[in-house]
Coordinates of C-alpha atoms in Angstrom, one line a residue:
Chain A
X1 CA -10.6 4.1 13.8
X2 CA -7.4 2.3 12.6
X3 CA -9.0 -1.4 11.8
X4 CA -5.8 -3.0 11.4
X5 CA -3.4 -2.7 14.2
X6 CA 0.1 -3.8 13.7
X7 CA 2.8 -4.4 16.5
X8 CA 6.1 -3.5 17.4
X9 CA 6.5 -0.3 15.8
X10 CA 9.9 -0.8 15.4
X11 CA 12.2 -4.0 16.0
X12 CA 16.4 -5.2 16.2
X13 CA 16.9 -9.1 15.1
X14 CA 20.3 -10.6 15.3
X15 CA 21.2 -11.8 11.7
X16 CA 20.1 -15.2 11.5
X17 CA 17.3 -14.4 14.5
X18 CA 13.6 -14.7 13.7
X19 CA 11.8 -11.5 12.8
X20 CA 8.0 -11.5 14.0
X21 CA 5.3 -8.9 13.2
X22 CA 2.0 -9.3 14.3
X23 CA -1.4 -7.6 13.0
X24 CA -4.6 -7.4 14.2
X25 CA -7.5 -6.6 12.2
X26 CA -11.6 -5.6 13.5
X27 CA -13.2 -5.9 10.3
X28 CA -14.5 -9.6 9.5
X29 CA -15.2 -8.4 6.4
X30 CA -11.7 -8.8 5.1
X31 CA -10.6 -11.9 3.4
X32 CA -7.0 -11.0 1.8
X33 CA -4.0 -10.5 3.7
X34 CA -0.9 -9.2 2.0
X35 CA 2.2 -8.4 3.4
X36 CA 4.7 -5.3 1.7
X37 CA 8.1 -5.1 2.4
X38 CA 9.0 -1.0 1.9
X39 CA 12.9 0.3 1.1
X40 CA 13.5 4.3 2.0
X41 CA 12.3 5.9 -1.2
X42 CA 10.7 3.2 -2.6
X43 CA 7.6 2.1 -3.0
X44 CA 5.7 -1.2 -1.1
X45 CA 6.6 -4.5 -2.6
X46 CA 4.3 -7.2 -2.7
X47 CA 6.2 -10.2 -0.2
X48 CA 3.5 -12.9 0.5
X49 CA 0.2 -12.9 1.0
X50 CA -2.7 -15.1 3.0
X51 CA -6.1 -15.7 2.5
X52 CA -8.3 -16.8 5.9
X53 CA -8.8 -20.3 4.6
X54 CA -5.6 -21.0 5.6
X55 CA -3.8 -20.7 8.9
X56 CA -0.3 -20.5 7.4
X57 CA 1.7 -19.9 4.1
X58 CA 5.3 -20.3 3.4
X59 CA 7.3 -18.5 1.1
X60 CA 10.9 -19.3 1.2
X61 CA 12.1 -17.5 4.4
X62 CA 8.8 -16.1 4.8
X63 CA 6.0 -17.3 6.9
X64 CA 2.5 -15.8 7.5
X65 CA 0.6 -17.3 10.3
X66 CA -3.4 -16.8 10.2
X67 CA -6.1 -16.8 13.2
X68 CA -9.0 -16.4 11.5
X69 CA -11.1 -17.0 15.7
X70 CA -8.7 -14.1 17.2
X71 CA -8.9 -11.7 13.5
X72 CA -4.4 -12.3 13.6
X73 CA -1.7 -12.8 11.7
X74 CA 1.8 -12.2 11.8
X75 CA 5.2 -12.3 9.6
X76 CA 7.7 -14.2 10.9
X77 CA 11.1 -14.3 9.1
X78 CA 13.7 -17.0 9.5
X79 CA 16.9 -16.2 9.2
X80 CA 17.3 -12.7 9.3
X81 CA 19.9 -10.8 6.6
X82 CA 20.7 -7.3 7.1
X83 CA 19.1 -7.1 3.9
X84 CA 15.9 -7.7 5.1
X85 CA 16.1 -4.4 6.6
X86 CA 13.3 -2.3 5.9
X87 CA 9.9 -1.4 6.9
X88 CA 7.3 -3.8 6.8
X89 CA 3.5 -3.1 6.6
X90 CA 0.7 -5.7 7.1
X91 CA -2.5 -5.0 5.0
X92 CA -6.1 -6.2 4.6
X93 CA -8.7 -5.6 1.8
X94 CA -12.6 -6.8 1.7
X95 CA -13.9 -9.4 -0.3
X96 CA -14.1 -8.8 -3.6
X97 CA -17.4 -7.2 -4.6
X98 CA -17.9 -6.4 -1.0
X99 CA -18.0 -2.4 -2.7
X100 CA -14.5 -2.0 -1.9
X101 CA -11.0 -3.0 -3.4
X102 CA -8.6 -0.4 -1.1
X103 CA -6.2 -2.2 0.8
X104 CA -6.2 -0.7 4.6
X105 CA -2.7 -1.0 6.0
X106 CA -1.0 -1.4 9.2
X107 CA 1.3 1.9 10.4
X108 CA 4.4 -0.6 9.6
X109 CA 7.2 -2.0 11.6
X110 CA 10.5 -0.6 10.6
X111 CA 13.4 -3.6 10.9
X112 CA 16.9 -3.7 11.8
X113 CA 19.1 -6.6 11.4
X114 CA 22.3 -6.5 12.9
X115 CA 25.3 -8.3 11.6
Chain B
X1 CA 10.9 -2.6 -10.6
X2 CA 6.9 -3.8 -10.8
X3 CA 6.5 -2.0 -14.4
X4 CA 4.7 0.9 -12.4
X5 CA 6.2 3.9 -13.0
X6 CA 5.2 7.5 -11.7
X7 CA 6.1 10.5 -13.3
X8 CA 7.5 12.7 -11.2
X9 CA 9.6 11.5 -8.7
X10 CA 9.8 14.0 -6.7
X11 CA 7.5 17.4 -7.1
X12 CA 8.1 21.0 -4.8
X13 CA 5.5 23.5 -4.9
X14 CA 4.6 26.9 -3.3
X15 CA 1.0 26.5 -1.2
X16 CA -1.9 27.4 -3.0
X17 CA -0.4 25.8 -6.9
X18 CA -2.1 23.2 -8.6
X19 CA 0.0 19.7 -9.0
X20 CA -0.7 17.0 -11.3
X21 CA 1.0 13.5 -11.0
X22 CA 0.7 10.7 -13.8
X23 CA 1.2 7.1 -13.2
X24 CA 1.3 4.1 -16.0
X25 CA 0.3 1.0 -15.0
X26 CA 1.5 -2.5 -15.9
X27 CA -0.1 -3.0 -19.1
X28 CA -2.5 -5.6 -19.1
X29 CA -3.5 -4.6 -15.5
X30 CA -7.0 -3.4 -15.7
X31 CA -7.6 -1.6 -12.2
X32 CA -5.4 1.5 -10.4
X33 CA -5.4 2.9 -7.3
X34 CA -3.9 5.7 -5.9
X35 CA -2.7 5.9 -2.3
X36 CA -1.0 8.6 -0.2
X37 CA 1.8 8.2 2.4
X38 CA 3.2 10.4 5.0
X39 CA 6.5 9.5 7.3
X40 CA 6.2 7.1 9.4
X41 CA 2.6 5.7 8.6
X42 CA 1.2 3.5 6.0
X43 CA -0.4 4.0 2.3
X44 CA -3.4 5.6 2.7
X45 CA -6.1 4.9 -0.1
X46 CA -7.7 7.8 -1.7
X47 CA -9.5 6.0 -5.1
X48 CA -8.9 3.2 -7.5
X49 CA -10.1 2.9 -11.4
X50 CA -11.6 -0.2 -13.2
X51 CA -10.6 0.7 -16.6
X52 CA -11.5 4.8 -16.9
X53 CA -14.2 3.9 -14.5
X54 CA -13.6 5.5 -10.7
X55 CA -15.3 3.2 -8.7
X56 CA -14.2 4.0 -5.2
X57 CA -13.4 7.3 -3.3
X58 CA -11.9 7.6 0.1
X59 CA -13.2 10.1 2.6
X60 CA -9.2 11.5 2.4
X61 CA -9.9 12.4 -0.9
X62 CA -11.2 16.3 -0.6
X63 CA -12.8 18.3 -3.0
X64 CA -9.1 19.9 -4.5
X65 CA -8.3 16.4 -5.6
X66 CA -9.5 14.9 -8.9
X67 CA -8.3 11.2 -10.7
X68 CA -9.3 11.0 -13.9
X69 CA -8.0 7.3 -16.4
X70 CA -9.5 8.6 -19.7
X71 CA -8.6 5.7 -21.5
X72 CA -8.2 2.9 -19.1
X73 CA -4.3 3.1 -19.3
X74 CA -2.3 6.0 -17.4
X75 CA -3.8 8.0 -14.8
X76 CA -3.7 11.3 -13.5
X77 CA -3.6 12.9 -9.6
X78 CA -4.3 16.4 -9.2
X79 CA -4.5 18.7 -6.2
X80 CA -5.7 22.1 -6.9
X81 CA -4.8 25.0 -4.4
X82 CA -2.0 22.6 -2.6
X83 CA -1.7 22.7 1.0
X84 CA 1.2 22.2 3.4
X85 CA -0.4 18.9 4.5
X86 CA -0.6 17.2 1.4
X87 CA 3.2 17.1 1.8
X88 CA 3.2 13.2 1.1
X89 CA 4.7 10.7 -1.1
X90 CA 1.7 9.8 -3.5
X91 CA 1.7 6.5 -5.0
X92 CA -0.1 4.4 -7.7
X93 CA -0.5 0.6 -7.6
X94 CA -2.3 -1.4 -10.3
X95 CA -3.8 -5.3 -10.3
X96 CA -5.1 -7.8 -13.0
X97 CA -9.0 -6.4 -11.8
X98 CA -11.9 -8.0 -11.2
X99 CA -12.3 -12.2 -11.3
X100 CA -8.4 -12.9 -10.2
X101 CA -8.7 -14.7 -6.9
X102 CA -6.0 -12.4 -4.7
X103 CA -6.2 -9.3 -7.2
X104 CA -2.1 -8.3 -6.6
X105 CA -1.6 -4.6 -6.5
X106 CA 1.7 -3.8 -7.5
X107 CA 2.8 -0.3 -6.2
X108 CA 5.0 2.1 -8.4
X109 CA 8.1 4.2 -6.5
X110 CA 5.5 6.9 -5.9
X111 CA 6.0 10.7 -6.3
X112 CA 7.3 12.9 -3.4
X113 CA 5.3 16.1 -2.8
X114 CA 6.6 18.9 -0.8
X115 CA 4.4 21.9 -0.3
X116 CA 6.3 25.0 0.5

């Protein structure tokens, strides 16, 4: 059972386009939403990060949106570089003494922006 | 670079050898985690450490493998009797631990396996 979903698998954005992932998750037991933005042969690095009592967060270019009702969120990016070319996975982890501490992560969207 | 760093990079082994992987976490980070990745999906989590305590195990995590943080500080992975699927890039991730509000895990550049 994959209990967060995350949507397109793959996705081309003009440079300077927006760049939107969206994640869906089943378990209303999560309450921390990070986002990881992953190079080939690298590992995840930490890019922003939501928690549900909030329906959006702003991080320079980056923007999580939250809909805590339909259990969504997305990653929208303004401006796309080709530097922002990578694979990006959504994640979700349960409260914090909830017995677990494991993020659970999205099968990732790998990005392309085109000059 | 997070300050986690995995030792090796990159590991190839015949099936049926034993592995073991070794992570160092940032150093005033009190929990680890280990994940696994294969191509083209996301981290899996296999088990995470408050100090040398293992607190959590995934279902992924099958009887060959065994984490073990003696001291709180490094950590090792091993896989006895390695199998062509655990080809995977294995990776470590530490946080501040218990009582911080978003608990950050910072991942290290993982360590390739390839199972032969």
């Amino acid at each position: 059972q994959q209990q967060v979903k995350q949507s397109p698998q793959s996705l081309i954005v003009q440079k300077g386009g927006i760049s939107i992932i969206n994640c869906a998750y089943e378990n209303t037991a999560f309450d921390y939403f990070p986002w990881y933005q992953q190079f080939p042969g690298k590992g995840p690095a930490l890019l922003i990060a939501i928690r549900p009592d909030v329906s959006e967060k702003k991080e320079g270019r980056f923007t999580i949106s939250f809909n805590k009702s339909a259990k969504q969120f997305s990653l929208h990016i303004m401006d796309s570089q080709p530097g922002d070319s990578a694979t990006y996975f959504c994640a979700a982890r349960k409260k914090i003494g909830g017995g677990a501490d494991g993020l659970t992560f999205g099968k990732g969207t790998h990005l392309i922006i085109q000059p | 670079d997070t300050g986690v760093s995995q030792d090796p990079r990159h590991k190839i082994t015949k099936r049926g050898q034993n592995v073991t992987f070794r992570c160092d976490p940032i150093s005033e980070h009190n929990r680890l985690y280990w994940y696994r990745q294969t191509l083209g999906q996301g981290p899996e989590f296999l088990t995470y450490f408050q100090n040398e305590a293992q607190l959590e195990k995934s279902r992924l995590l099958s009887d060959r493998f065994s984490a073990e943080r003696p001291k709180g500080s490094f950590s090792t992975l091993e896989i006895q009797r390695t199998e062509q699927g655990d080809s995977a890039m294995y990776l470590c991730a530490s946080s501040l631990g218990s009582g911080q509000a978003n608990n950050e895990q910072f991942f290290g550049p993982g360590t390739r396996l390839t199972v032969l």
